PDB file of C-alpha atoms in Angstrom:
ATOM      1  CA  MET S   1     -26.909  93.023  80.330  1.00  0.00           C
ATOM      2  CA  PHE S   2     -25.903  92.274  77.168  1.00  0.00           C
ATOM      3  CA  ALA S   3     -24.003  89.380  78.883  1.00  0.00           C
ATOM      4  CA  SER S   4     -26.683  88.390  80.797  1.00  0.00           C
ATOM      5  CA  TYR S   5     -29.086  88.245  77.673  1.00  0.00           C
ATOM      6  CA  MET S   6     -26.182  86.446  75.683  1.00  0.00           C
ATOM      7  CA  PHE S   7     -26.155  84.148  78.561  1.00  0.00           C
ATOM      8  CA  VAL S   8     -29.933  83.508  78.561  1.00  0.00           C
ATOM      9  CA  SER S   9     -29.559  83.269  74.871  1.00  0.00           C
ATOM     10  CA  ASP S  10     -26.800  81.290  74.923  1.00  0.00           C
ATOM     11  CA  SER S  11     -28.609  79.192  77.763  1.00  0.00           C
ATOM     12  CA  LYS S  12     -31.875  78.894  75.579  1.00  0.00           C
ATOM     13  CA  LEU S  13     -29.756  78.036  72.625  1.00  0.00           C
ATOM     14  CA  THR S  14     -27.473  75.638  74.569  1.00  0.00           C
ATOM     15  CA  LYS S  15     -31.116  74.358  76.029  1.00  0.00           C
ATOM     16  CA  LYS S  16     -32.617  74.323  72.657  1.00  0.00           C
ATOM     17  CA  VAL S  17     -29.565  72.452  71.236  1.00  0.00           C
ATOM     18  CA  LEU S  18     -29.764  70.264  74.119  1.00  0.00           C
ATOM     19  CA  LYS S  19     -33.635  69.471  73.875  1.00  0.00           C
ATOM     20  CA  ASP S  20     -32.788  68.866  69.994  1.00  0.00           C
ATOM     21  CA  GLN S  21     -30.041  66.266  70.889  1.00  0.00           C
ATOM     22  CA  LEU S  22     -32.535  65.070  73.378  1.00  0.00           C
ATOM     23  CA  LYS S  23     -35.023  64.275  70.989  1.00  0.00           C
ATOM     24  CA  GLU S  24     -32.491  63.087  68.406  1.00  0.00           C
ATOM     25  CA  SER S  25     -31.157  60.807  71.122  1.00  0.00           C
ATOM     26  CA  LYS S  26     -34.893  59.621  72.187  1.00  0.00           C
ATOM     27  CA  ASP S  27     -35.532  59.158  68.282  1.00  0.00           C
ATOM     28  CA  LYS S  28     -32.416  57.224  67.855  1.00  0.00           C
ATOM     29  CA  ARG S  29     -33.310  55.207  71.186  1.00  0.00           C
ATOM     30  CA  GLN S  30     -36.764  54.500  69.915  1.00  0.00           C
ATOM     31  CA  GLU S  31     -35.354  53.385  66.410  1.00  0.00           C
ATOM     32  CA  LEU S  32     -32.809  51.114  68.016  1.00  0.00           C
ATOM     33  CA  SER S  33     -35.307  49.877  70.635  1.00  0.00           C
ATOM     34  CA  ASP S  34     -37.314  49.237  67.574  1.00  0.00           C
ATOM     35  CA  LYS S  35     -34.745  47.614  65.923  1.00  0.00           C
ATOM     36  CA  LEU S  36     -33.650  45.598  68.905  1.00  0.00           C
ATOM     37  CA  THR S  37     -37.655  44.258  69.203  1.00  0.00           C
ATOM     38  CA  GLU S  38     -37.530  43.316  65.574  1.00  0.00           C
ATOM     39  CA  SER S  39     -34.062  41.552  65.965  1.00  0.00           C
ATOM     40  CA  GLU S  40     -35.344  39.650  68.875  1.00  0.00           C
ATOM     41  CA  TYR S  41     -38.172  38.828  66.708  1.00  0.00           C
ATOM     42  CA  GLU S  42     -35.995  37.605  64.207  1.00  0.00           C
ATOM     43  CA  LYS S  43     -33.985  35.701  66.751  1.00  0.00           C
ATOM     44  CA  GLN S  44     -36.807  33.965  68.171  1.00  0.00           C
ATOM     45  CA  GLN S  45     -38.296  32.857  64.704  1.00  0.00           C
ATOM     46  CA  LEU S  46     -34.707  31.831  63.468  1.00  0.00           C
ATOM     47  CA  THR S  47     -34.171  30.153  66.934  1.00  0.00           C
ATOM     48  CA  GLY S  48     -37.761  28.804  65.968  1.00  0.00           C
ATOM     49  CA  ARG S  49     -36.422  27.302  62.460  1.00  0.00           C
ATOM     50  CA  LEU S  50     -33.326  26.214  63.730  1.00  0.00           C
ATOM     51  CA  LYS S  51     -34.914  24.030  66.497  1.00  0.00           C
ATOM     52  CA  THR S  52     -37.585  22.842  63.832  1.00  0.00           C
ATOM     53  CA  THR S  53     -34.133  22.475  61.542  1.00  0.00           C
ATOM     54  CA  GLU S  54     -32.501  20.539  64.328  1.00  0.00           C
ATOM     55  CA  GLU S  55     -35.450  18.108  64.859  1.00  0.00           C
ATOM     56  CA  GLU S  56     -36.214  17.688  60.976  1.00  0.00           C
ATOM     57  CA  ARG S  57     -32.244  16.859  60.951  1.00  0.00           C
ATOM     58  CA  ASN S  58     -32.418  14.357  64.113  1.00  0.00           C
ATOM     59  CA  GLN S  59     -35.422  12.799  61.928  1.00  0.00           C
ATOM     60  CA  LEU S  60     -33.265  12.816  59.090  1.00  0.00           C
ATOM     61  CA  THR S  61     -30.555  11.149  60.987  1.00  0.00           C
ATOM     62  CA  GLY S  62     -32.801   8.569  62.336  1.00  0.00           C
ATOM     63  CA  ARG S  63     -34.282   7.597  59.018  1.00  0.00           C
ATOM     64  CA  LEU S  64     -30.623   7.600  57.516  1.00  0.00           C
ATOM     65  CA  LYS S  65     -29.839   5.527  60.599  1.00  0.00           C
ATOM     66  CA  THR S  66     -32.800   3.152  59.747  1.00  0.00           C
ATOM     67  CA  THR S  67     -32.182   3.308  56.116  1.00  0.00           C
ATOM     68  CA  GLU S  68     -28.360   2.433  56.893  1.00  0.00           C
ATOM     69  CA  GLU S  69     -29.838  -0.732  59.069  1.00  0.00           C
ATOM     70  CA  GLU S  70     -31.910  -1.798  56.204  1.00  0.00           C
ATOM     71  CA  ARG S  71     -29.510  -1.389  53.363  1.00  0.00           C
ATOM     72  CA  GLN S  72     -27.130  -3.600  55.836  1.00  0.00           C
ATOM     73  CA  GLN S  73     -29.623  -5.980  56.374  1.00  0.00           C
ATOM     74  CA  LEU S  74     -30.579  -6.342  52.375  1.00  0.00           C
ATOM     75  CA  LYS S  75     -27.088  -6.175  51.871  1.00  0.00           C
ATOM     76  CA  ASP S  76     -26.453  -9.215  54.279  1.00  0.00           C
ATOM     77  CA  THR S  77     -29.631 -11.083  52.865  1.00  0.00           C
ATOM     78  CA  LEU S  78     -28.042 -10.420  49.256  1.00  0.00           C
ATOM     79  CA  LYS S  79     -24.857 -11.906  50.358  1.00  0.00           C
ATOM     80  CA  ALA S  80     -26.886 -14.918  52.173  1.00  0.00           C
ATOM     81  CA  THR S  81     -28.888 -15.290  48.910  1.00  0.00           C
ATOM     82  CA  GLU S  82     -25.827 -15.354  46.592  1.00  0.00           C
ATOM     83  CA  GLU S  83     -23.975 -17.995  48.800  1.00  0.00           C
ATOM     84  CA  GLU S  84     -27.446 -19.977  48.427  1.00  0.00           C
ATOM     85  CA  ARG S  85     -27.620 -19.375  44.608  1.00  0.00           C
ATOM     86  CA  GLN S  86     -23.965 -20.714  44.736  1.00  0.00           C
ATOM     87  CA  GLN S  87     -24.885 -23.733  46.528  1.00  0.00           C
ATOM     88  CA  LEU S  88     -27.797 -24.243  44.333  1.00  0.00           C
ATOM     89  CA  ASN S  89     -25.290 -24.139  41.459  1.00  0.00           C
ATOM     90  CA  GLY S  90     -23.130 -26.720  42.939  1.00  0.00           C
ATOM     91  CA  ARG S  91     -25.800 -29.105  43.711  1.00  0.00           C
ATOM     92  CA  LEU S  92     -27.287 -28.812  40.170  1.00  0.00           C
ATOM     93  CA  LYS S  93     -23.766 -29.388  38.472  1.00  0.00           C
ATOM     94  CA  THR S  94     -23.629 -32.279  40.804  1.00  0.00           C
ATOM     95  CA  THR S  95     -26.989 -33.480  39.838  1.00  0.00           C
ATOM     96  CA  GLU S  96     -26.337 -33.174  36.262  1.00  0.00           C
ATOM     97  CA  GLU S  97     -22.983 -34.845  36.654  1.00  0.00           C
ATOM     98  CA  GLU S  98     -25.046 -37.821  38.455  1.00  0.00           C
ATOM     99  CA  ARG S  99     -27.600 -37.430  35.646  1.00  0.00           C
ATOM    100  CA  LYS S 100     -25.071 -38.073  32.910  1.00  0.00           C
ATOM    101  CA  GLN S 101     -23.388 -40.934  34.754  1.00  0.00           C
ATOM    102  CA  LEU S 102     -26.890 -42.217  35.242  1.00  0.00           C
ATOM    103  CA  THR S 103     -27.709 -41.718  31.697  1.00  0.00           C
ATOM    104  CA  GLY S 104     -24.279 -43.632  30.700  1.00  0.00           C
ATOM    105  CA  ARG S 105     -25.148 -46.670  33.129  1.00  0.00           C
ATOM    106  CA  LEU S 106     -28.364 -46.614  31.610  1.00  0.00           C
ATOM    107  CA  LYS S 107     -27.435 -46.834  28.275  1.00  0.00           C
ATOM    108  CA  THR S 108     -24.643 -49.623  29.108  1.00  0.00           C
ATOM    109  CA  THR S 109     -27.498 -51.389  31.192  1.00  0.00           C
ATOM    110  CA  GLU S 110     -29.597 -51.304  28.094  1.00  0.00           C
ATOM    111  CA  GLU S 111     -26.902 -52.550  25.873  1.00  0.00           C
ATOM    112  CA  GLU S 112     -26.160 -55.475  28.429  1.00  0.00           C
ATOM    113  CA  ARG S 113     -29.655 -56.165  28.411  1.00  0.00           C
ATOM    114  CA  GLN S 114     -30.171 -56.379  24.709  1.00  0.00           C
ATOM    115  CA  GLN S 115     -27.001 -58.725  24.824  1.00  0.00           C
ATOM    116  CA  LEU S 116     -28.522 -60.846  27.484  1.00  0.00           C
ATOM    117  CA  THR S 117     -31.633 -60.858  25.600  1.00  0.00           C
ATOM    118  CA  GLY S 118     -29.887 -62.046  22.571  1.00  0.00           C
ATOM    119  CA  ARG S 119     -28.016 -64.895  24.456  1.00  0.00           C
ATOM    120  CA  PHE S 120     -31.451 -65.706  25.864  1.00  0.00           C
ATOM    121  CA  LYS S 121     -32.648 -66.157  22.510  1.00  0.00           C
ATOM    122  CA  THR S 122     -29.722 -68.201  21.410  1.00  0.00           C
ATOM    123  CA  THR S 123     -29.806 -70.026  24.464  1.00  0.00           C
ATOM    124  CA  GLU S 124     -33.453 -70.931  23.914  1.00  0.00           C
ATOM    125  CA  GLU S 125     -33.051 -71.610  20.125  1.00  0.00           C
ATOM    126  CA  GLU S 126     -30.164 -74.172  21.602  1.00  0.00           C
ATOM    127  CA  ARG S 127     -32.586 -75.533  24.208  1.00  0.00           C
ATOM    128  CA  GLN S 128     -34.968 -76.069  21.786  1.00  0.00           C
ATOM    129  CA  GLN S 129     -32.520 -78.023  19.056  1.00  0.00           C
ATOM    130  CA  LEU S 130     -31.186 -80.133  22.200  1.00  0.00           C
ATOM    131  CA  THR S 131     -34.622 -81.082  22.966  1.00  0.00           C
ATOM    132  CA  GLY S 132     -35.103 -81.950  19.594  1.00  0.00           C
ATOM    133  CA  ARG S 133     -31.893 -84.111  19.680  1.00  0.00           C
ATOM    134  CA  LEU S 134     -32.932 -85.487  23.185  1.00  0.00           C
ATOM    135  CA  LYS S 135     -36.210 -86.394  21.813  1.00  0.00           C
ATOM    136  CA  THR S 136     -34.577 -87.923  18.850  1.00  0.00           C
ATOM    137  CA  THR S 137     -31.841 -89.444  21.218  1.00  0.00           C
ATOM    138  CA  GLU S 138     -34.759 -90.895  23.429  1.00  0.00           C
ATOM    139  CA  GLU S 139     -36.487 -92.502  20.534  1.00  0.00           C
ATOM    140  CA  GLU S 140     -33.061 -93.841  19.374  1.00  0.00           C
ATOM    141  CA  ARG S 141     -32.396 -94.938  22.883  1.00  0.00           C
ATOM    142  CA  GLN S 142     -35.943 -96.628  22.738  1.00  0.00           C
ATOM    143  CA  GLN S 143     -35.302 -98.258  19.404  1.00  0.00           C
ATOM    144  CA  LEU S 144     -31.796 -99.609  20.387  1.00  0.00           C
ATOM    145  CA  LYS S 145     -33.821-100.698  23.587  1.00  0.00           C
ATOM    146  CA  ASP S 146     -36.166-102.995  21.664  1.00  0.00           C
ATOM    147  CA  THR S 147     -33.551-104.143  19.714  1.00  0.00           C
ATOM    148  CA  LEU S 148     -31.632-104.957  22.235  1.00  0.00           C
ATOM    149  CA  LYS S 149     -34.472-106.819  23.643  1.00  0.00           C
ATOM    150  CA  ALA S 150     -34.966-108.588  20.408  1.00  0.00           C
ATOM    151  CA  THR S 151     -31.338-109.732  20.241  1.00  0.00           C
ATOM    152  CA  GLU S 152     -31.692-111.124  24.008  1.00  0.00           C
ATOM    153  CA  GLU S 153     -34.531-113.056  22.991  1.00  0.00           C
ATOM    154  CA  GLU S 154     -32.956-114.333  20.124  1.00  0.00           C
ATOM    155  CA  ARG S 155     -29.425-115.144  21.998  1.00  0.00           C
ATOM    156  CA  GLN S 156     -31.750-116.945  24.340  1.00  0.00           C
ATOM    157  CA  GLN S 157     -33.373-118.812  21.321  1.00  0.00           C
ATOM    158  CA  LEU S 158     -29.908-119.177  20.239  1.00  0.00           C
ATOM    159  CA  ASN S 159     -28.583-120.460  23.549  1.00  0.00           C
ATOM    160  CA  GLY S 160     -31.554-122.738  23.632  1.00  0.00           C
ATOM    161  CA  ARG S 161     -31.048-124.403  20.175  1.00  0.00           C
ATOM    162  CA  LEU S 162     -27.188-124.260  20.905  1.00  0.00           C
ATOM    163  CA  LYS S 163     -27.970-126.231  24.226  1.00  0.00           C
ATOM    164  CA  THR S 164     -30.345-128.575  22.398  1.00  0.00           C
ATOM    165  CA  THR S 165     -27.837-128.934  19.667  1.00  0.00           C
ATOM    166  CA  GLU S 166     -25.119-129.983  22.255  1.00  0.00           C
ATOM    167  CA  GLU S 167     -27.235-132.230  23.594  1.00  0.00           C
ATOM    168  CA  GLU S 168     -28.436-134.004  20.699  1.00  0.00           C
ATOM    169  CA  ARG S 169     -24.248-134.094  19.480  1.00  0.00           C
ATOM    170  CA  LYS S 170     -23.663-135.378  22.886  1.00  0.00           C
ATOM    171  CA  GLN S 171     -26.157-138.451  22.222  1.00  0.00           C
ATOM    172  CA  LEU S 172     -25.054-138.880  19.020  1.00  0.00           C
ATOM    173  CA  LEU S 173     -21.828-139.261  20.325  1.00  0.00           C
ATOM    174  CA  GLU S 174     -22.416-141.739  22.868  1.00  0.00           C
ATOM    175  CA  ASP S 175     -24.621-143.723  20.586  1.00  0.00           C
TER     176      ASP S 175
END
């Protein structure tokens, strides 16, 4: 009977130990279930954050791509502007050289104009002198013409007198 009491007592003890172990296992299971639920919740939150972060990363990647394209366009525009600036500088240099040449030509032309003005003035003075000489020569010519006319008249008179004298001499010789 002792043995059966012991068996019953062992059996009660075993039952109690098993109950305690079962309770412990249930508690442990509940604790793990709670942790699993909490982990699932954290996983969902992290998945949501990951998705949000991935979307933000995609947006930032898109913005980065757009910014890179804009940067490249600005770089191309800058290059074109720099080339245009160099062309304009070249044209400016050429225009400045042309301006200097034209300034030199203008100076030379002005000097030539002044020389021609001087020559014109000298020529005008010479023309006036020649006009004066021409007038004097014309007056002298007129005087010589008048003298020639008077001399011609005098010659005719002398020829007439010579003829008369010649006729008188002939008559005297004939007589």
